[in-house]
Amino acid sequence: KKYLIDRIKVLPLNYYPNTNNKKLLDKLAEYNSISQDSILYYNWSDDALDNICELFDFRKTLVWTINPSYDNFRIYVEKRWWTIQYYELTDWNKWVNVSEIIDFIHDRKVSLFYLISPHNPLWFSLSKDEIERVITECSNCFFVIDQAYIEFSTRKKFQYEDLLSSQNVIFVRTFSKALWIAWLRLWYVIANSKVIEILSLFRNPKSIS
């Protein structure tokens, strides 16, 4: 608190915010052991999820997610008049079966799948190998993998190296859980650099204070 009080006395509050904060990108890259060109930061989750949805045109395609799930994603699907349907988890004492999800995606020709891992409230968590299997075997499906609780699932950092060669997955991360800075409203996404480049075309950098 003292640091913030001291800093606000010297911050140039009459200026607009930096729209490409390289210092923040450098810290996030170091924290996740990846390069800066695989990261894009946002003013909270709503901006990130809305921006991701702008990449696609699924008017004739169903969007799928696991139920129960984070409900805000539904908002950005339905406001585009897409149809969202659910992979229902009937036994809440069992973790999700990766093989069943893969079969489910193939059978229904799913184009976008929103997956929370570690999951809230059911708390299953897919391993790196399981995620790699899903995105590899379902290469025609695009995955948004919400990792808001990833720091609570393992004592080691999640390793992205082998996953970022794929262009059909975006990982979304937050400052508000393990980092304890919900008030800042910062989110960021991790993806292949080409996906980040395309997302940047639609992102409003001035929304971040």
Short mmCIF file of C-alpha atoms in Angstrom, two decimals:
data_model
loop_
_atom_site.label_atom_id
_atom_site.label_comp_id
_atom_site.label_asym_id
_atom_site.label_seq_id
_atom_site.Cartn_x
_atom_site.Cartn_y
_atom_site.Cartn_z
CA LYS A 1 0.00 0.00 0.00
CA LYS A 2 2.82 2.37 0.84
CA TYR A 3 4.40 1.72 -2.56
CA LEU A 4 1.15 2.58 -4.35
CA ILE A 5 0.66 5.72 -2.24
CA ASP A 6 4.19 6.88 -3.04
CA ARG A 7 3.91 6.05 -6.73
CA ILE A 8 0.65 7.89 -7.30
CA LYS A 9 2.35 11.11 -6.23
CA VAL A 10 4.73 10.95 -9.20
CA LEU A 11 2.67 9.16 -11.86
CA PRO A 12 1.82 11.36 -14.89
CA LEU A 13 -1.95 11.04 -14.47
CA ASN A 14 -2.53 13.72 -17.10
CA TYR A 15 -1.26 11.30 -19.78
CA TYR A 16 -3.21 8.56 -21.50
CA PRO A 17 -2.22 5.01 -20.49
CA ASN A 18 0.51 3.19 -22.37
CA THR A 19 -1.28 1.08 -24.99
CA ASN A 20 1.62 -1.38 -25.34
CA ASN A 21 3.12 -1.87 -21.91
CA LYS A 22 6.34 -3.74 -22.65
CA LYS A 23 7.31 -3.83 -18.99
CA LEU A 24 4.09 -5.67 -18.14
CA LEU A 25 4.52 -8.00 -21.14
CA ASP A 26 8.08 -8.73 -20.06
CA LYS A 27 6.91 -9.66 -16.54
CA LEU A 28 4.13 -11.89 -17.88
CA ALA A 29 6.53 -13.58 -20.31
CA GLU A 30 8.99 -14.25 -17.50
CA TYR A 31 6.24 -15.48 -15.17
CA ASN A 32 4.97 -17.99 -17.75
CA SER A 33 8.35 -18.83 -19.36
CA ILE A 34 7.17 -17.85 -22.85
CA SER A 35 7.91 -15.08 -25.34
CA GLN A 36 6.13 -11.71 -25.36
CA ASP A 37 4.63 -12.30 -28.80
CA SER A 38 2.48 -15.08 -27.33
CA ILE A 39 0.77 -12.77 -24.81
CA LEU A 40 -1.97 -10.15 -25.03
CA TYR A 41 -3.37 -8.40 -21.95
CA TYR A 42 -6.90 -7.09 -21.44
CA ASN A 43 -9.06 -5.02 -19.16
CA TRP A 44 -10.74 -7.99 -17.41
CA SER A 45 -12.24 -11.22 -18.72
CA ASP A 46 -15.21 -9.70 -20.51
CA ASP A 47 -12.97 -7.78 -22.91
CA ALA A 48 -10.87 -10.87 -23.58
CA LEU A 49 -13.76 -13.25 -24.21
CA ASP A 50 -15.58 -10.70 -26.36
CA ASN A 51 -12.43 -10.10 -28.41
CA ILE A 52 -11.91 -13.83 -28.92
CA CYS A 53 -15.48 -14.21 -30.17
CA GLU A 54 -14.83 -11.47 -32.75
CA LEU A 55 -12.46 -13.84 -34.53
CA PHE A 56 -15.20 -16.19 -35.62
CA ASP A 57 -18.43 -16.42 -37.53
CA PHE A 58 -20.42 -19.29 -36.10
CA ARG A 59 -23.90 -18.31 -37.18
CA LYS A 60 -24.45 -21.79 -38.61
CA THR A 61 -22.38 -23.66 -36.05
CA LEU A 62 -23.07 -24.65 -32.47
CA VAL A 63 -20.73 -23.48 -29.72
CA TRP A 64 -20.22 -25.92 -26.88
CA THR A 65 -19.13 -25.73 -23.27
CA ILE A 66 -19.23 -27.96 -20.23
CA ASN A 67 -22.12 -27.44 -17.85
CA PRO A 68 -21.80 -26.17 -15.16
CA SER A 69 -19.41 -23.51 -16.42
CA TYR A 70 -18.45 -19.83 -16.22
CA ASP A 71 -21.63 -18.16 -17.43
CA ASN A 72 -20.19 -14.91 -18.76
CA PHE A 73 -18.92 -16.70 -21.85
CA ARG A 74 -22.54 -17.47 -22.77
CA ILE A 75 -23.26 -13.72 -22.95
CA TYR A 76 -20.78 -13.13 -25.77
CA VAL A 77 -22.01 -16.15 -27.69
CA GLU A 78 -25.69 -15.24 -27.46
CA LYS A 79 -25.24 -11.58 -28.30
CA ARG A 80 -23.93 -12.73 -31.67
CA TRP A 81 -27.02 -14.90 -32.14
CA TRP A 82 -24.96 -18.06 -32.01
CA THR A 83 -26.37 -21.13 -30.34
CA ILE A 84 -24.57 -22.42 -27.27
CA GLN A 85 -25.17 -25.95 -26.07
CA TYR A 86 -23.76 -27.89 -23.17
CA TYR A 87 -21.81 -31.04 -22.54
CA GLU A 88 -23.68 -32.01 -19.40
CA LEU A 89 -21.72 -33.43 -16.49
CA THR A 90 -24.20 -35.69 -14.78
CA ASP A 91 -21.86 -37.21 -12.19
CA TRP A 92 -20.19 -34.38 -10.29
CA ASN A 93 -17.94 -36.80 -8.43
CA LYS A 94 -16.12 -37.85 -11.63
CA TRP A 95 -13.55 -35.87 -13.57
CA VAL A 96 -14.28 -35.15 -17.20
CA ASN A 97 -13.34 -37.94 -19.59
CA VAL A 98 -11.02 -36.64 -22.35
CA SER A 99 -11.91 -39.47 -24.76
CA GLU A 100 -15.60 -38.68 -24.38
CA ILE A 101 -14.99 -35.00 -25.12
CA ILE A 102 -13.02 -35.86 -28.25
CA ASP A 103 -15.80 -38.19 -29.47
CA PHE A 104 -18.38 -35.55 -28.60
CA ILE A 105 -16.58 -32.89 -30.66
CA HIS A 106 -16.16 -35.17 -33.68
CA ASP A 107 -19.74 -36.48 -33.59
CA ARG A 108 -21.28 -33.01 -33.47
CA LYS A 109 -18.69 -31.22 -35.63
CA VAL A 110 -18.10 -28.66 -32.88
CA SER A 111 -16.23 -25.55 -34.04
CA LEU A 112 -15.68 -23.75 -30.73
CA PHE A 113 -15.30 -25.36 -27.31
CA TYR A 114 -14.97 -23.36 -24.09
CA LEU A 115 -13.22 -25.39 -21.41
CA ILE A 116 -12.34 -24.38 -17.85
CA SER A 117 -9.30 -26.17 -16.43
CA PRO A 118 -8.96 -26.24 -13.45
CA HIS A 119 -12.73 -26.25 -13.40
CA ASN A 120 -14.86 -24.16 -11.10
CA PRO A 121 -16.95 -25.43 -9.32
CA LEU A 122 -16.15 -29.10 -10.03
CA TRP A 123 -12.37 -28.69 -9.73
CA PHE A 124 -11.21 -31.29 -12.27
CA SER A 125 -8.02 -30.23 -14.03
CA LEU A 126 -6.67 -31.47 -17.36
CA SER A 127 -2.97 -32.20 -17.56
CA LYS A 128 -0.76 -30.69 -20.24
CA ASP A 129 -0.73 -34.06 -22.05
CA GLU A 130 -4.54 -34.27 -21.98
CA ILE A 131 -4.88 -30.75 -23.36
CA GLU A 132 -2.35 -31.50 -26.08
CA ARG A 133 -4.26 -34.64 -27.03
CA VAL A 134 -7.58 -32.79 -27.26
CA ILE A 135 -6.32 -29.90 -29.40
CA THR A 136 -4.31 -32.25 -31.63
CA GLU A 137 -7.03 -34.84 -32.22
CA CYS A 138 -9.67 -32.13 -32.71
CA SER A 139 -7.70 -29.87 -35.03
CA ASN A 140 -10.88 -28.55 -36.72
CA CYS A 141 -12.20 -27.26 -33.41
CA PHE A 142 -11.01 -24.07 -31.71
CA PHE A 143 -10.50 -24.21 -27.94
CA VAL A 144 -10.73 -21.42 -25.39
CA ILE A 145 -9.18 -22.83 -22.22
CA ASP A 146 -9.90 -20.75 -19.13
CA GLN A 147 -7.05 -21.19 -16.64
CA ALA A 148 -8.08 -18.67 -13.98
CA TYR A 149 -7.25 -21.19 -11.23
CA ILE A 150 -4.15 -22.75 -12.79
CA GLU A 151 -1.82 -21.68 -9.97
CA PHE A 152 -3.87 -23.76 -7.53
CA SER A 153 -3.63 -26.97 -9.54
CA THR A 154 0.10 -27.67 -9.44
CA ARG A 155 3.24 -26.67 -7.57
CA LYS A 156 5.04 -26.20 -10.87
CA LYS A 157 4.39 -23.63 -13.57
CA PHE A 158 2.19 -24.82 -16.42
CA GLN A 159 4.46 -25.45 -19.42
CA TYR A 160 3.16 -23.99 -22.69
CA GLU A 161 6.08 -24.62 -25.07
CA ASP A 162 4.70 -27.63 -26.96
CA LEU A 163 1.15 -26.26 -27.00
CA LEU A 164 1.81 -22.89 -28.60
CA SER A 165 2.70 -24.40 -31.96
CA SER A 166 -1.04 -25.10 -32.36
CA GLN A 167 -3.23 -22.34 -33.80
CA ASN A 168 -6.52 -23.74 -32.52
CA VAL A 169 -6.19 -22.87 -28.84
CA ILE A 170 -6.18 -19.78 -26.62
CA PHE A 171 -5.42 -19.94 -22.91
CA VAL A 172 -6.93 -17.19 -20.76
CA ARG A 173 -5.34 -16.15 -17.45
CA THR A 174 -6.23 -13.69 -14.70
CA PHE A 175 -4.70 -11.50 -12.01
CA SER A 176 -7.71 -11.87 -9.71
CA LYS A 177 -7.23 -15.34 -8.20
CA ALA A 178 -3.78 -16.49 -7.06
CA LEU A 179 -2.22 -13.09 -7.73
CA TRP A 180 -4.79 -11.37 -5.46
CA ILE A 181 -5.19 -8.26 -7.65
CA ALA A 182 -8.83 -8.49 -8.70
CA TRP A 183 -9.23 -4.72 -8.33
CA LEU A 184 -6.88 -4.10 -11.28
CA ARG A 185 -9.27 -6.04 -13.56
CA LEU A 186 -6.38 -7.35 -15.66
CA TRP A 187 -6.62 -10.51 -17.74
CA TYR A 188 -4.30 -11.86 -20.38
CA VAL A 189 -4.33 -14.53 -23.05
CA ILE A 190 -1.61 -16.92 -24.19
CA ALA A 191 -1.62 -18.31 -27.72
CA ASN A 192 0.38 -18.91 -30.86
CA SER A 193 1.95 -15.63 -32.02
CA LYS A 194 -0.13 -15.63 -35.23
CA VAL A 195 -3.34 -15.92 -33.21
CA ILE A 196 -2.15 -13.07 -30.96
CA GLU A 197 -1.41 -10.97 -34.04
CA ILE A 198 -4.94 -11.46 -35.37
CA LEU A 199 -6.52 -10.81 -31.97
CA SER A 200 -4.59 -7.55 -31.78
CA LEU A 201 -6.41 -6.28 -34.86
CA PHE A 202 -9.73 -6.38 -32.95
CA ARG A 203 -8.54 -5.54 -29.43
CA ASN A 204 -9.11 -2.04 -28.06
CA PRO A 205 -5.83 -1.23 -26.26
CA LYS A 206 -7.29 2.00 -24.84
CA SER A 207 -9.71 0.04 -22.63
CA ILE A 208 -6.88 -0.82 -20.21
CA SER A 209 -6.29 1.92 -17.65
#
